[in-house]
Amino acid sequence: MGNDLKDLRLVSKKNREKSLIHVSSSSLNSEVVFGKDFAFIAGPCSVETEEQTIQTAIAVKEAGAHMLRGGVFKPRTSPYSFQGLGLKGLKILKKASEITGLPIVTEVLDPRDVHWIAEYVDMLQIGARNMQNFSLLREVGKSNKPVLLKRGMNSTLVDLLYSAEYILSEGNNNVVLCERGIRTFENYTRNTLDISAVPSLKELTHLPVIVDPSHAAGKNSLVIPLAQAAAAVGADGIIVEVHICPEKALSDKDQALTPQQFKYLVENALAIKKALKNVENKKII
Ligand code: PEP
Ligand code: MN
């Protein structure tokens, strides 16, 4: 397939300039529109307890988040690491959503789980490790929930777009793409954030593109600068891991932000967007 773009029938920018992807909470009157305003998705890597999730949800809402994230089925490298709370976690996420009004997104690992997980959440996440799980892509394509599709750590941008094409080809047009860092020889960071992915994808597709600085950086200290870069390069939003008490997190604790740090991230990203707006009309090429 290589760099062959000709079969990108539905995701290609040739079809339309820009898609707006609406994500709304089923029980509440709140909505996020990806592709319109800069969106912040925040929350823990994993749902661990009701208290941790609800406290985090309240804190991130207060700091400016538009959506809550939280994993309940975790794709862990080791089978002995915390695997997530499953259904119990979904019920906790739903409760956090009802309390805060934030729509929720969670990762789905198995095609057999898509249907029932979709009953609980407002957006389904396909993780980096499953970006080319084609039966899973087809299954979320058949669901009526918007999909957050993360780039595989070894996948090209064209691979990512063909994975999105699988979802659209099943009738689900509501896909948001996410750059979350790729594997390179560099190992100071967990992954290398491919910041050029954002403007490149924007040239190729009408789908919104967000950035995950948490899984790219792998380190708390680097998350905010990478989020700033995402805002500057034209991303449609950010998904970031926040924990009420990062040192106690059961997964990805080194990259978790405190709610206070997340608040600072939001202020920074919005300041960058505002500064860019002031020069927008001076664009010559
Ligand atoms: C996540 O967002 O919880 C996650 C596992 O990310 P990724 O699939 O990008 O590694
Ligand atoms: Mn994580």
XYZ file of C-alpha atoms in Angstrom, residues 117-220:
104
model
C -19.569 -0.613 26.222
C -21.255 1.803 23.801
C -24.288 1.768 26.107
C -22.239 3.425 28.842
C -19.980 5.906 27.085
C -20.238 8.818 24.656
C -17.135 8.057 22.572
C -15.183 4.836 21.924
C -11.383 4.903 21.900
C -9.273 2.644 19.716
C -5.818 2.533 21.257
C -2.462 2.642 19.520
C -1.961 -1.116 19.926
C -5.232 -1.831 18.133
C -5.081 0.708 15.332
C -4.888 -2.080 12.768
C -7.236 -4.519 14.482
C -9.508 -4.504 11.466
C -12.357 -6.489 12.994
C -12.422 -4.026 15.911
C -12.410 -1.097 13.465
C -15.319 -2.609 11.545
C -17.254 -3.182 14.758
C -16.899 0.420 15.997
C -17.780 1.446 12.447
C -21.128 -0.302 12.935
C -21.801 1.415 16.249
C -23.481 4.781 16.460
C -20.882 6.266 18.821
C -18.114 8.676 17.768
C -14.656 7.097 17.713
C -11.298 8.421 18.911
C -8.726 6.625 16.764
C -5.154 6.734 18.059
C -2.172 6.335 15.776
C -0.268 3.084 16.185
C 3.232 3.543 17.520
C 4.689 1.945 14.373
C 2.156 3.237 11.879
C 2.485 5.798 9.136
C -0.032 8.579 8.670
C -1.407 6.799 5.616
C -1.855 3.615 7.692
C -3.787 5.706 10.221
C -5.987 7.139 7.499
C -6.761 3.667 6.094
C -7.765 2.574 9.590
C -10.139 5.545 9.758
C -11.391 4.554 6.293
C -12.418 1.132 7.735
C -14.624 2.892 10.287
C -16.195 5.291 7.796
C -16.737 2.489 5.287
C -19.060 0.815 7.808
C -21.186 3.951 7.989
C -19.760 5.714 11.029
C -18.436 9.106 9.905
C -17.713 10.369 13.397
C -13.996 9.804 13.787
C -11.424 11.982 15.548
C -7.754 11.142 14.910
C -5.095 11.278 17.611
C -1.310 11.611 17.331
C 0.197 10.050 20.479
C 3.869 9.631 19.637
C 5.701 7.007 17.623
C 8.637 4.695 18.299
C 11.997 6.056 17.208
C 15.586 5.425 18.311
C 15.148 8.184 20.901
C 14.438 6.764 24.316
C 14.675 9.736 26.638
C 10.982 10.220 25.981
C 8.525 7.296 26.031
C 7.676 7.957 22.369
C 8.547 10.718 19.918
C 5.681 13.140 19.392
C 5.385 13.503 15.629
C 4.261 17.096 15.653
C 4.350 17.194 11.848
C 1.539 14.625 11.894
C -0.935 17.394 12.700
C -0.431 19.701 9.682
C 0.201 16.661 7.461
C -3.096 15.021 8.411
C -4.832 18.363 7.960
C -3.615 18.402 4.350
C -4.943 14.907 3.741
C -8.219 14.564 5.614
C -11.294 16.458 6.739
C -11.316 14.641 10.102
C -10.329 16.541 13.268
C -6.896 15.778 14.748
C -6.026 15.922 18.433
C -2.751 15.273 20.287
C -1.974 13.107 23.322
C 1.117 14.654 24.931
C 0.973 12.215 27.889
C 1.730 8.952 26.074
C 4.172 10.788 23.799
C 6.213 12.238 26.664
C 5.919 9.553 29.314
C 7.182 12.171 31.777
C 5.183 14.703 33.745
